[in-house]
mmCIF file of C-alpha atoms in Angstrom:
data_model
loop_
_atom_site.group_PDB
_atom_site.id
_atom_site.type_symbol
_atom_site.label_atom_id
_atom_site.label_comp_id
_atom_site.label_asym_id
_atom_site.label_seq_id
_atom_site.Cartn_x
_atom_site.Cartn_y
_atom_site.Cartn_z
ATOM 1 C CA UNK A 1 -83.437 180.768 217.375
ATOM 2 C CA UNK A 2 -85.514 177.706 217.642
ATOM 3 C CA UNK A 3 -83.218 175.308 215.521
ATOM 4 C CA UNK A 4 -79.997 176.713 218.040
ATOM 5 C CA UNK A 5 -82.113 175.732 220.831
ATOM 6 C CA UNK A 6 -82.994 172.342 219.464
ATOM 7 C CA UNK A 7 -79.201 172.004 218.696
ATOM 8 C CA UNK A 8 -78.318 172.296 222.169
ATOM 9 C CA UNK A 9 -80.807 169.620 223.265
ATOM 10 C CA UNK A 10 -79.150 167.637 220.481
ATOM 11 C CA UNK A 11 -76.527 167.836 222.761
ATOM 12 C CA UNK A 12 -77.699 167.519 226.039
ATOM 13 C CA UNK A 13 -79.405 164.277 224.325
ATOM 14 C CA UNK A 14 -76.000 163.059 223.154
ATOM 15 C CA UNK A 15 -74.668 163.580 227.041
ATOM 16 C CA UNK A 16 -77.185 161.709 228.402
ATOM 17 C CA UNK A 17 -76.340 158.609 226.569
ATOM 18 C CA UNK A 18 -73.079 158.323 227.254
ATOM 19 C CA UNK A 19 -72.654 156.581 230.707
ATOM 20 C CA UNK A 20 -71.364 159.246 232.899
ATOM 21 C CA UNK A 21 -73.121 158.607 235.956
ATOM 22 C CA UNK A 22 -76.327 160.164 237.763
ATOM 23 C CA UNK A 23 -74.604 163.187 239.083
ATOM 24 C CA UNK A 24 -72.401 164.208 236.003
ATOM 25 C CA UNK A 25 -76.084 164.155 234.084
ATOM 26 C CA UNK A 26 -77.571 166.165 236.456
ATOM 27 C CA UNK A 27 -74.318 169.152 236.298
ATOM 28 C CA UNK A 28 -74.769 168.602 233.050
ATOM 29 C CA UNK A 29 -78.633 168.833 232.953
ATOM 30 C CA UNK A 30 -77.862 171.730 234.764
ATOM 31 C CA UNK A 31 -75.169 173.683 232.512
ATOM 32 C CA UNK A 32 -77.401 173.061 229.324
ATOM 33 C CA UNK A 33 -80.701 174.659 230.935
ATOM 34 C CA UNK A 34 -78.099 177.910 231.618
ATOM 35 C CA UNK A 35 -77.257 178.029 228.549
ATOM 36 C CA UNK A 36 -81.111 177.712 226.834
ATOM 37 C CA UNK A 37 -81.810 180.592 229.178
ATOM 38 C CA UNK A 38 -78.973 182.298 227.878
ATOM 39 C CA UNK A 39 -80.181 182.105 224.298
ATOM 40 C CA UNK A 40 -83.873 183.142 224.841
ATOM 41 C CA UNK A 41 -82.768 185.928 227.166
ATOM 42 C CA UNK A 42 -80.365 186.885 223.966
ATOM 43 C CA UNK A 43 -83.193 186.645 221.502
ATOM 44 C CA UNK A 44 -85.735 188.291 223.477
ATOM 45 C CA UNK A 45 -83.162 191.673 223.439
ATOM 46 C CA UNK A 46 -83.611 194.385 220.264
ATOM 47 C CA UNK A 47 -79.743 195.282 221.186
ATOM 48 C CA UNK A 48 -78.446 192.125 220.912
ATOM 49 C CA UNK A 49 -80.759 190.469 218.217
ATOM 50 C CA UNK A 50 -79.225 187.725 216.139
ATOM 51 C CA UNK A 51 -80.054 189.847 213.104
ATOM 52 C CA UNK A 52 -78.371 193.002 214.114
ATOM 53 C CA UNK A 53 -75.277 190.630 214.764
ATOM 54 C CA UNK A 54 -72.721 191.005 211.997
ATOM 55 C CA UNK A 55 -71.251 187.608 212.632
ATOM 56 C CA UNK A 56 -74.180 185.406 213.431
ATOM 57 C CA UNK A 57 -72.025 181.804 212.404
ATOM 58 C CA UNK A 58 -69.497 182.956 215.104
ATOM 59 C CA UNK A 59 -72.053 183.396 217.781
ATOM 60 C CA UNK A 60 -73.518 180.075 216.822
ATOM 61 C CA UNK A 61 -69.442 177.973 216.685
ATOM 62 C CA UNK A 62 -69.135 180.157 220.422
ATOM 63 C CA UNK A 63 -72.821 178.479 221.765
ATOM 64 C CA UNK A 64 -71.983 174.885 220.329
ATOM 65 C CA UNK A 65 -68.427 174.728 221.278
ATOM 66 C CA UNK A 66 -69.369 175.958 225.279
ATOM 67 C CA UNK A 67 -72.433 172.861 224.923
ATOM 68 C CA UNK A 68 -69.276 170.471 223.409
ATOM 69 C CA UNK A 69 -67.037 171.687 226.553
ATOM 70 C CA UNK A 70 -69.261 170.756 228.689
ATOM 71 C CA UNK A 71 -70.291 166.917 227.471
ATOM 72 C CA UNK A 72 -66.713 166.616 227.621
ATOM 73 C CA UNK A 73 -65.731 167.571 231.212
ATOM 74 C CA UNK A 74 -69.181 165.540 232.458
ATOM 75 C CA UNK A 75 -67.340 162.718 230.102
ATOM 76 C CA UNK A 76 -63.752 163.626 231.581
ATOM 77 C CA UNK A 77 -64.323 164.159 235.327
ATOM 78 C CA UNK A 78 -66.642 160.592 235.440
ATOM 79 C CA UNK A 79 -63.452 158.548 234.072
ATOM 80 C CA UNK A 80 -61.559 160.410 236.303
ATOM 81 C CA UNK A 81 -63.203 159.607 239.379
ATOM 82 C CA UNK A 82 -63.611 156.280 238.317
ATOM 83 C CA UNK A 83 -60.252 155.640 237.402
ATOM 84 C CA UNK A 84 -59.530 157.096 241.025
ATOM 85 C CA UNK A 85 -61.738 154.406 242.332
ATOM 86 C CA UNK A 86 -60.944 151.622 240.842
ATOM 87 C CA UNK A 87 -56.837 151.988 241.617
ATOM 88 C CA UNK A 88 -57.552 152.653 244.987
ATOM 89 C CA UNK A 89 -60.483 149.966 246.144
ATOM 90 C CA UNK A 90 -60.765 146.837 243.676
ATOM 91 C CA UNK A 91 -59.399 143.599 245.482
ATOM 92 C CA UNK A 92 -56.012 141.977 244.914
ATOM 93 C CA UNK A 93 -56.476 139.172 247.343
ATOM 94 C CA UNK A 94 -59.529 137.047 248.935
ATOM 95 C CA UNK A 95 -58.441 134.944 252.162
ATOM 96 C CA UNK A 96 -61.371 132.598 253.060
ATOM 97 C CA UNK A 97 -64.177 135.134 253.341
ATOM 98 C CA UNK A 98 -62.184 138.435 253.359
ATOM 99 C CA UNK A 99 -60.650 140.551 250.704
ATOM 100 C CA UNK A 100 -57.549 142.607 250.707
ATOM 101 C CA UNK A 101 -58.221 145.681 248.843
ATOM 102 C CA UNK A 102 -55.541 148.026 246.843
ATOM 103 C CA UNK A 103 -55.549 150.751 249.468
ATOM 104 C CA UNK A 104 -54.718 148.189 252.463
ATOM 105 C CA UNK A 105 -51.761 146.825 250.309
ATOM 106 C CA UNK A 106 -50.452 150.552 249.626
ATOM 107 C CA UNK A 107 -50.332 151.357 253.135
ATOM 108 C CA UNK A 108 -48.723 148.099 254.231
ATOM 109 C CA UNK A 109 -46.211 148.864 251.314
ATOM 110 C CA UNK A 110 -45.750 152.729 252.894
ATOM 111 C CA UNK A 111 -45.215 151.748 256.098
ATOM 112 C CA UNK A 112 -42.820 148.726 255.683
ATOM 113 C CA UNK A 113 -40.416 150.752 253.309
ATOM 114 C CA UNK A 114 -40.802 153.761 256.425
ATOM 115 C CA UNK A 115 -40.278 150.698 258.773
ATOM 116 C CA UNK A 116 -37.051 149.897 256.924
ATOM 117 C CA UNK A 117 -35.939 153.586 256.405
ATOM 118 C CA UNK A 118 -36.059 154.550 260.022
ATOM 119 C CA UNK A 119 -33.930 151.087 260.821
ATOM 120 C CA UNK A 120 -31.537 152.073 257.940
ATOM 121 C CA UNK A 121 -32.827 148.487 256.604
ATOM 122 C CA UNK A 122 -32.108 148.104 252.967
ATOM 123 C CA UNK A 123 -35.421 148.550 250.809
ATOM 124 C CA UNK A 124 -35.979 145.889 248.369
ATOM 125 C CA UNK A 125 -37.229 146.375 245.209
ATOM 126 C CA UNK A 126 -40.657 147.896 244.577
ATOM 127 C CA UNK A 127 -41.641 144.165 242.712
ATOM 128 C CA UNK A 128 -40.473 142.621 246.060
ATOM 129 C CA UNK A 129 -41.325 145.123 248.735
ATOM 130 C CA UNK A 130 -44.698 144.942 247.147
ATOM 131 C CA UNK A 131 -45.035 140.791 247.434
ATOM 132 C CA UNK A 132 -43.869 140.950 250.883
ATOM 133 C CA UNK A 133 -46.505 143.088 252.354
ATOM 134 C CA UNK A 134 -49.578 141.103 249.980
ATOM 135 C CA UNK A 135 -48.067 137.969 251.926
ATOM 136 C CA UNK A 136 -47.496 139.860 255.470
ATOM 137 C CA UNK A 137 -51.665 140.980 255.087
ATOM 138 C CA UNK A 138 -52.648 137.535 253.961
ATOM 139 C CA UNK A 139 -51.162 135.867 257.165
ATOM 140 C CA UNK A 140 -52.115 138.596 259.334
ATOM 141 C CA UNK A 141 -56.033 137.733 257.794
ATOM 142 C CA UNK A 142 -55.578 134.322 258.270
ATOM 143 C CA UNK A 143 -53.888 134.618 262.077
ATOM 144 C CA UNK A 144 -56.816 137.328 262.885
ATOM 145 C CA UNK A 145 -59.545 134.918 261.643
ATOM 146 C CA UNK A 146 -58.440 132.051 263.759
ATOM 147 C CA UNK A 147 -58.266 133.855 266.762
ATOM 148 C CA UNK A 148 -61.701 135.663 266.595
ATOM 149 C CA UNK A 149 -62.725 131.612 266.355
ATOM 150 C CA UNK A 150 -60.751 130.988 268.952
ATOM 151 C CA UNK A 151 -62.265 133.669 271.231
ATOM 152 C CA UNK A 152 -58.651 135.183 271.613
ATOM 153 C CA UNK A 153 -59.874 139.057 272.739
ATOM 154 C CA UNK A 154 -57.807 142.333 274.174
ATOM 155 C CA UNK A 155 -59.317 144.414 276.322
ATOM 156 C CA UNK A 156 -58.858 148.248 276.662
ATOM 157 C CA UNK A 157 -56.946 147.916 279.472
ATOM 158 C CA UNK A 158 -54.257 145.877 278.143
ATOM 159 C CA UNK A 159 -54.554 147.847 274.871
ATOM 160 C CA UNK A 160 -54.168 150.843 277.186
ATOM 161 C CA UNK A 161 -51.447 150.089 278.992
ATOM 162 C CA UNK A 162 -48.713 148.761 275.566
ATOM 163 C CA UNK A 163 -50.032 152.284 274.217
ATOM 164 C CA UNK A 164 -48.498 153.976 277.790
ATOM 165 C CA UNK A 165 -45.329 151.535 277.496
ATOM 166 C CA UNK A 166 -44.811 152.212 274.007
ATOM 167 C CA UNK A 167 -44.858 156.461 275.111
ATOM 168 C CA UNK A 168 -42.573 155.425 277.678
ATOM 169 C CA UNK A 169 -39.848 153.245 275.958
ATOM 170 C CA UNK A 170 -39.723 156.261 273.737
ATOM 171 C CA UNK A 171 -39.125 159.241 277.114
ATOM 172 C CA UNK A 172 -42.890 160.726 275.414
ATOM 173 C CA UNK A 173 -46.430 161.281 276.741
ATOM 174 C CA UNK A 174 -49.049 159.034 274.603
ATOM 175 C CA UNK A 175 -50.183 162.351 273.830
ATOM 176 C CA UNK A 176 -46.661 163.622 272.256
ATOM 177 C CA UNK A 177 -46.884 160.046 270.871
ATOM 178 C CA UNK A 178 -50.332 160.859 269.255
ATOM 179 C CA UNK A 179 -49.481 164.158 268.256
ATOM 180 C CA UNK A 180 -46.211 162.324 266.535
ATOM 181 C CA UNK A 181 -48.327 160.070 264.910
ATOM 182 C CA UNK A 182 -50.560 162.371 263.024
ATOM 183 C CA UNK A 183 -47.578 164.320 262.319
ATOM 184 C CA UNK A 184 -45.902 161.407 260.514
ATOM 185 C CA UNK A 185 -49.457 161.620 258.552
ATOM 186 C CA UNK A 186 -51.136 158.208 259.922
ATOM 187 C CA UNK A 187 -54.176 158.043 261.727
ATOM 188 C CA UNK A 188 -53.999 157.576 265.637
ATOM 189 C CA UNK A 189 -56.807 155.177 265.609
ATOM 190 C CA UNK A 190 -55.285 153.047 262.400
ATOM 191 C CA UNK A 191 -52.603 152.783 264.650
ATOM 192 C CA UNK A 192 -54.180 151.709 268.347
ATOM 193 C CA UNK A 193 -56.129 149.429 265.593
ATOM 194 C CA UNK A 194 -53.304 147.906 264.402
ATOM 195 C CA UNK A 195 -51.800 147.548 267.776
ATOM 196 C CA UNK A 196 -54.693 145.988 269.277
ATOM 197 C CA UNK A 197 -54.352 143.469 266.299
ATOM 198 C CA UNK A 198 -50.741 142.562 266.847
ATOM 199 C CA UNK A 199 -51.441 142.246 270.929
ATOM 200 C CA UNK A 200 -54.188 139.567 269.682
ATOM 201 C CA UNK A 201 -51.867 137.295 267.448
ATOM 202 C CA UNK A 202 -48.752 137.286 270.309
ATOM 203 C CA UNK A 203 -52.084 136.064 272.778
ATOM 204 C CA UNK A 204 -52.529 133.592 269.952
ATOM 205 C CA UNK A 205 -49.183 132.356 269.208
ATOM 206 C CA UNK A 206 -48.630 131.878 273.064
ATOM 207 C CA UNK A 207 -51.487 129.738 273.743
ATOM 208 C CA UNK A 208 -50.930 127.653 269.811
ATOM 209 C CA UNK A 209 -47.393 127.579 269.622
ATOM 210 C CA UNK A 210 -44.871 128.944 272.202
ATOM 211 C CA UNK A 211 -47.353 127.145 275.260
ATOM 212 C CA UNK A 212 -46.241 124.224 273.414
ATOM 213 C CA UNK A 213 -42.592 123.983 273.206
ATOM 214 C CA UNK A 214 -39.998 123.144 275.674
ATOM 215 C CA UNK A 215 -36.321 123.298 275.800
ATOM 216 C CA UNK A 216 -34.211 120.585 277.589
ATOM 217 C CA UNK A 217 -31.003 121.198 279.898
ATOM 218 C CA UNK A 218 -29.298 118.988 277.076
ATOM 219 C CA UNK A 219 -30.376 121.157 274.467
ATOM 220 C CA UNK A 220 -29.025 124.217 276.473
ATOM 221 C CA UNK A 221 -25.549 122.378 277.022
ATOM 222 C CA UNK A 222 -25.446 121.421 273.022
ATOM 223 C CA UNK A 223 -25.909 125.167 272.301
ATOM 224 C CA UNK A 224 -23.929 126.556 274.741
ATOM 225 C CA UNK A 225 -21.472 123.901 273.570
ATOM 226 C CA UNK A 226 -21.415 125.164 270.099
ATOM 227 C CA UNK A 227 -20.600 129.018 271.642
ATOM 228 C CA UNK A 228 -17.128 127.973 272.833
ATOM 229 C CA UNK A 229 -14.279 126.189 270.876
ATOM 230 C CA UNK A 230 -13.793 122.566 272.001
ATOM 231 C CA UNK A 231 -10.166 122.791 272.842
ATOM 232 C CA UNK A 232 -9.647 122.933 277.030
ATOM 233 C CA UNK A 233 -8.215 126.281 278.314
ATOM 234 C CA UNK A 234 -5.964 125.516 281.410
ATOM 235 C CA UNK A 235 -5.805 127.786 283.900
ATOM 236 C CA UNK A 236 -1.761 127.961 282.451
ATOM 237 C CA UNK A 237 -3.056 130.139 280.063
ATOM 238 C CA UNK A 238 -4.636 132.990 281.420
ATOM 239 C CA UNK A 239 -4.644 134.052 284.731
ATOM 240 C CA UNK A 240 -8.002 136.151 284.342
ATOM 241 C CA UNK A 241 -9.927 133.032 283.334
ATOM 242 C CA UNK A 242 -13.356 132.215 285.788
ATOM 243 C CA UNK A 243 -14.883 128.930 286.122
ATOM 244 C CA UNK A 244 -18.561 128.197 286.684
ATOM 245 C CA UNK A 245 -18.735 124.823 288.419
ATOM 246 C CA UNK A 246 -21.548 122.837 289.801
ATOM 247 C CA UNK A 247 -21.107 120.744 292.651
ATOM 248 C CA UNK A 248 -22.910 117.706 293.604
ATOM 249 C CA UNK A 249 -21.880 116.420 297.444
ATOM 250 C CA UNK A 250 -23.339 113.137 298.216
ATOM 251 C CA UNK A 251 -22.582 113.058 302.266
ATOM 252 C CA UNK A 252 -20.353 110.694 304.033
ATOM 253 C CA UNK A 253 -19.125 110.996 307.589
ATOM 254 C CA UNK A 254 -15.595 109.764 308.694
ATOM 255 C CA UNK A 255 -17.715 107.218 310.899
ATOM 256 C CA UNK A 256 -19.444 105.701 308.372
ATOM 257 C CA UNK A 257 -19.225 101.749 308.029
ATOM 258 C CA UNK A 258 -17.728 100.190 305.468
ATOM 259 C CA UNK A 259 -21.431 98.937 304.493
ATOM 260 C CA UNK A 260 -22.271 102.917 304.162
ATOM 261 C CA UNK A 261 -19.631 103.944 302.277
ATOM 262 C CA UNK A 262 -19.729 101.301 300.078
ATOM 263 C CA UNK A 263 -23.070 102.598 299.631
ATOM 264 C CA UNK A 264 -22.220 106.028 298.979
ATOM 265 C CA UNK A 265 -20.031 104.894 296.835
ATOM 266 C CA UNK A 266 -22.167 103.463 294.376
ATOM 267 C CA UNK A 267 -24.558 106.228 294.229
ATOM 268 C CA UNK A 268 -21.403 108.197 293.220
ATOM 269 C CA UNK A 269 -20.902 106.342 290.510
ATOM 270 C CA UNK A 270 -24.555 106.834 289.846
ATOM 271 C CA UNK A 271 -24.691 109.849 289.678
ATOM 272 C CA UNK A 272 -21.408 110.492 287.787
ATOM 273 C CA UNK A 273 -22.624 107.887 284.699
ATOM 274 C CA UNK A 274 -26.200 109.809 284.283
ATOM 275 C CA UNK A 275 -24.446 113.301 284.139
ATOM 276 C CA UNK A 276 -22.157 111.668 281.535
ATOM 277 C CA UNK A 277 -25.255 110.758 279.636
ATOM 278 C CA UNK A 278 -26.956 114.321 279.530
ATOM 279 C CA UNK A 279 -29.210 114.672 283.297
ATOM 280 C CA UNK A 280 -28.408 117.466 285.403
ATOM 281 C CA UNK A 281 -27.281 118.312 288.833
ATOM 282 C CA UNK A 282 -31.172 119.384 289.125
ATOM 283 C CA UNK A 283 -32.769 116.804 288.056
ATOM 284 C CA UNK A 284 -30.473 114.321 290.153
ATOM 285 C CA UNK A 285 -31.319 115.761 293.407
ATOM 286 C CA UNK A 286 -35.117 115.543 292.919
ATOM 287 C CA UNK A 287 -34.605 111.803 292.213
ATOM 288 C CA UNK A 288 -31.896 111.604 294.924
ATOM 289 C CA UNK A 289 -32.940 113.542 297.801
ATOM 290 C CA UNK A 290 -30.289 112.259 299.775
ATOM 291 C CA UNK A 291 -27.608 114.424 296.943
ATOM 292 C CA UNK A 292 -26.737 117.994 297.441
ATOM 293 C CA UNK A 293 -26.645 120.438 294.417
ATOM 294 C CA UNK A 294 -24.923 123.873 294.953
ATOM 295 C CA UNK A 295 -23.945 126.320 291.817
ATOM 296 C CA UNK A 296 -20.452 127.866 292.728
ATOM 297 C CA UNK A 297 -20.821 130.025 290.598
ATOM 298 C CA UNK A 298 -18.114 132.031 288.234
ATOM 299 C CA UNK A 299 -14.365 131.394 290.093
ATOM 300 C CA UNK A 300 -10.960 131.525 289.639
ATOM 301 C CA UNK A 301 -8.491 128.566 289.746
ATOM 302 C CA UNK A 302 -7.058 130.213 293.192
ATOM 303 C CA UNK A 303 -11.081 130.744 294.408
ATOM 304 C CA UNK A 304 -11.761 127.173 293.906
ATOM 305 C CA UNK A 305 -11.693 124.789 296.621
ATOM 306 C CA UNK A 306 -8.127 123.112 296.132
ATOM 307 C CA UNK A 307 -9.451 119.451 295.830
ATOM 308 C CA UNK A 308 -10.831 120.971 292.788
ATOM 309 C CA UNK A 309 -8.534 122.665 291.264
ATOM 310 C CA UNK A 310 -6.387 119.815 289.607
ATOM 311 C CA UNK A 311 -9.418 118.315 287.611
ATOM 312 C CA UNK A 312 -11.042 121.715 286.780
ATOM 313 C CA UNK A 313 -7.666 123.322 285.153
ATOM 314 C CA UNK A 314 -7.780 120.348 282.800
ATOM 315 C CA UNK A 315 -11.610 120.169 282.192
ATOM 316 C CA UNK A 316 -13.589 121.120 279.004
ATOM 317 C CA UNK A 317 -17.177 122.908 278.827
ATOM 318 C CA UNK A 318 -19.770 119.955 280.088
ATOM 319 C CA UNK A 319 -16.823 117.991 281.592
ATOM 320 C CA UNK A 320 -17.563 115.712 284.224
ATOM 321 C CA UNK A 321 -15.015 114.779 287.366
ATOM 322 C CA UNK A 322 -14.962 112.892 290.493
ATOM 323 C CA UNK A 323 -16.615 111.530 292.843
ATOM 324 C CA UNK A 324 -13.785 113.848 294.973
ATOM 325 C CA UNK A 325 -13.324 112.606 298.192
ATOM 326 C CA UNK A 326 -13.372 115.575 300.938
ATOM 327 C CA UNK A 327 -13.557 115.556 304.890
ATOM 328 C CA UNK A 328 -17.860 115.896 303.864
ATOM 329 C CA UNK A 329 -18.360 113.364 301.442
ATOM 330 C CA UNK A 330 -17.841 112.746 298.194
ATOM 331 C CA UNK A 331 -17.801 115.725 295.742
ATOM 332 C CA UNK A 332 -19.068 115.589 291.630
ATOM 333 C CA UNK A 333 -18.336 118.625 289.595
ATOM 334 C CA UNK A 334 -19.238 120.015 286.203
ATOM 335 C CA UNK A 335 -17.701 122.222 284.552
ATOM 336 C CA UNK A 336 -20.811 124.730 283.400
ATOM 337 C CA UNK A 337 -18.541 127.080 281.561
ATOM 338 C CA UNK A 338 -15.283 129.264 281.146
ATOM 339 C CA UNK A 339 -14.915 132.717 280.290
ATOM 340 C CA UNK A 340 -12.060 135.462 280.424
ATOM 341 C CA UNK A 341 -12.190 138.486 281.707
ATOM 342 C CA UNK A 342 -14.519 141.078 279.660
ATOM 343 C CA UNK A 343 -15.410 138.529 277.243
ATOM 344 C CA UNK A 344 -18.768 139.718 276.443
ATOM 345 C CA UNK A 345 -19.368 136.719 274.155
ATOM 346 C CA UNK A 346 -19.971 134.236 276.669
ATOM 347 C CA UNK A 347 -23.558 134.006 277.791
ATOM 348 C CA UNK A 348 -25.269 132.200 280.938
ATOM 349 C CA UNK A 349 -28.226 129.465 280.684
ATOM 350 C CA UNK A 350 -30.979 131.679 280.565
ATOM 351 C CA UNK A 351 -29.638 133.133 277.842
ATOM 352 C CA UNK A 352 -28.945 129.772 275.817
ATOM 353 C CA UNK A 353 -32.199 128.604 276.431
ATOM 354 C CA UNK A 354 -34.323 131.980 275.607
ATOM 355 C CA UNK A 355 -31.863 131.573 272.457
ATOM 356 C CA UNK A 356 -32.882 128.017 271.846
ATOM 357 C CA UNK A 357 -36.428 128.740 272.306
ATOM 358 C CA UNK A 358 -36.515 132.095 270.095
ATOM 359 C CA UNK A 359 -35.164 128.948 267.324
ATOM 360 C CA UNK A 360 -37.441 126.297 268.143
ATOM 361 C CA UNK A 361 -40.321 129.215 268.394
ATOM 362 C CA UNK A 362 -39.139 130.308 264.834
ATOM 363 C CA UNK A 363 -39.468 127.015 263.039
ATOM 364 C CA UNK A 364 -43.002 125.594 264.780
ATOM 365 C CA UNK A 365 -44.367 129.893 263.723
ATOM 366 C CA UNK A 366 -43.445 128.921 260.021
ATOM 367 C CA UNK A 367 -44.740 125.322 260.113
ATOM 368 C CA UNK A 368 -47.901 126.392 261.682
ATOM 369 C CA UNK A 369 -48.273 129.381 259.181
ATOM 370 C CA UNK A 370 -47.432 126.731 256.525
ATOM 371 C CA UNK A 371 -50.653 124.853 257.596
ATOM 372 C CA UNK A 372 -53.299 127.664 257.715
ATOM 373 C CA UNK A 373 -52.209 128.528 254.167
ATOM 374 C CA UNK A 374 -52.469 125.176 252.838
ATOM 375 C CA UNK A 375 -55.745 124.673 254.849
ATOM 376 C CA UNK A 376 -57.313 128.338 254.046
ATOM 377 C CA UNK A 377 -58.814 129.644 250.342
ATOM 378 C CA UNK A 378 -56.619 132.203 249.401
ATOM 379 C CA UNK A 379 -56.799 134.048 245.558
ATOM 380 C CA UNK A 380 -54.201 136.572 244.650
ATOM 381 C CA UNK A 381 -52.905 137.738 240.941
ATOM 382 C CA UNK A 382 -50.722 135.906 238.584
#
């Protein structure tokens, strides 16, 4: 009995060496002492005496293969787990003094191809899908850092109250929107976290990029000018077409003096040169209080006022005409824009220039990203 016994702590000897980690040695540890027990208890008993045993060798292959079994799953279950481990948490990218770990990039990777599911977005290749989201984490790290320097913060309340919009855009309570959430299998606080994260970056692109850029009235009449063909639509063509004019009215009385209206005169032609060269009927009558500026907003060719109507049936988009001589001065119109009848395709000026802006906001957001890349230490793989 006494050389089985030492050939088990042969083995429990042999488990110990191999590197298997403090709490596989001490299940094992543990499994090895049963089995010692096991044997004396075995010994100790006249029934069921080695000796008496007609198959002694088989008893012995039975003990050593159960000691075998269990250095292997000790061996097994630590590569396992650390197999587990490493998949899950070793880093694939290092921004500055951050690291993106393997389980951040899986998640980003589930919930952009859910993103694009729901959206019935095509999903890109698992190669590409997976490059995306690496890059998507690396700016949102690099964004994130340079606001917490910046001292760009949300508080609860605000957090609080895009959670309650969010619930309400989508006819829920936030907590049917919670319960949804958790449903979906995501945590509820991964995602108030994540929101909280995205309310900080808008804060910070408002007050580093979109604080910053401006759109001009000529930039809004090159757009909109691009929206419409260039040829002129006469009012010949299509009896449901509407005209938006603007009208500038520069005052002069029948009694005026010839001095006066000579005057008046040549602020007309003023006025009617610098509209030609891009200002506006705004900006005009802050520099000219003395000018009138009234939007007529959309007409028809028999709504117009008739000393208009025999320039404006012949005008294109941005066209200038006048000065128009009426019984309350002299008149300057431009022609803001034409549209038919249930054309949805024509849009106004606040929609050119949120258009224009959402463009020039596009291009600075990529330039600036550009620069905290080039400026940041970033490692990812080959």
């Amino acid at each position: 009995m006494t050389k089985y016994l030492e050939s088990v702590d042969n083995l429990n000897f042999d488990c110990k060496k191999r590197h298997i980690g403090q709490n596989m040695q001490k299940f094992s540890a543990n499994m090895f002492n049963i089995l010692r027990k096991f044997l004396r208890i075995l010994s100790q008993s006249p029934l069921f005496s080695l000796r008496n045993l007609n198959c002694p060798q088989t008893l012995v292959s039975i003990i050593c293969a159960l000691s075998m079994l269990i250095t292997t799953m000790a061996v097994a279950k630590t590569h396992t787990k650390t197999q587990q481990e490493e998949s899950l948490d070793h880093i694939v990218a290092t921004v500055n003094d951050e690291i993106i770990t393997q389980s951040e990039l899986n998640q980003a990777i589930q919930n952009a191809r859910m993103q694009m599911t729901q959206n019935q977005m095509a999903v890109p290749a698992e190669k590409t899908l997976k490059a995306q989201a690496l890059q998507q984490l690396i700016d949102r790290k690099l964004q994130l850092q340079l606001a917490k320097q910046a001292g760009v913060t949300i508080s609860n309340a605000e957090l609080e109250s895009v959670l309650n919009n969010i619930a309400k855009n989508n006819d829920i309570t936030l907590k049917e929107m919670y319960a949804k959430i958790k449903a979906e299998g995501l945590s509820v606080e991964n995602y108030k976290s994540n929101i909280h994260d995205e309310l900080v970056i808008q804060k910070l692109e408002q007050q580093e990029i979109a604080s910053r850029i401006t759109v001009t009235p000529q930039e809004i009449r090159e757009f909109m000018r691009t929206q419409h063909k260039s040829l002129p639509i006469t009012a010949s063509t299509d009896v449901n077409i509407s005209y938006h004019l603007e009208d500038i009215l520069i005052p002069l009385t029948e009694t005026a003096t010839p001095e006066e209206t000579s005057k008046i005169q040549k602020l007309a032609d003023f006025v009617l040169n610098e509209l030609r060269h891009g200002k506006t009927p705004h900006d005009l009558s802050v520099t000219a209080p003395t000018i009138a500026s009234n939007d007529l907003g959309w007409l028809k060719l028999d709504e117009l006022p008739s000393a208009f109507t025999q320039y404006v049936s012949t005008m294109k988009i941005h066209d200038v005409a006048g000065p128009i001589k009426t019984g309350n001065g002299l008149h300057i119109i431009q022609l803001a824009d034409i549209r038919k009848s249930g054309d949805e395709t024509a849009i106004s000026k606040e929609q050119a220039q949120q258009m224009v802006f959402q463009k020039k906001m596009g291009e600075a957001l990529e330039n600036w990203m550009s620069k905290l890349r080039s400026q940041a230490f970033i490692v990812t793989p080959d």
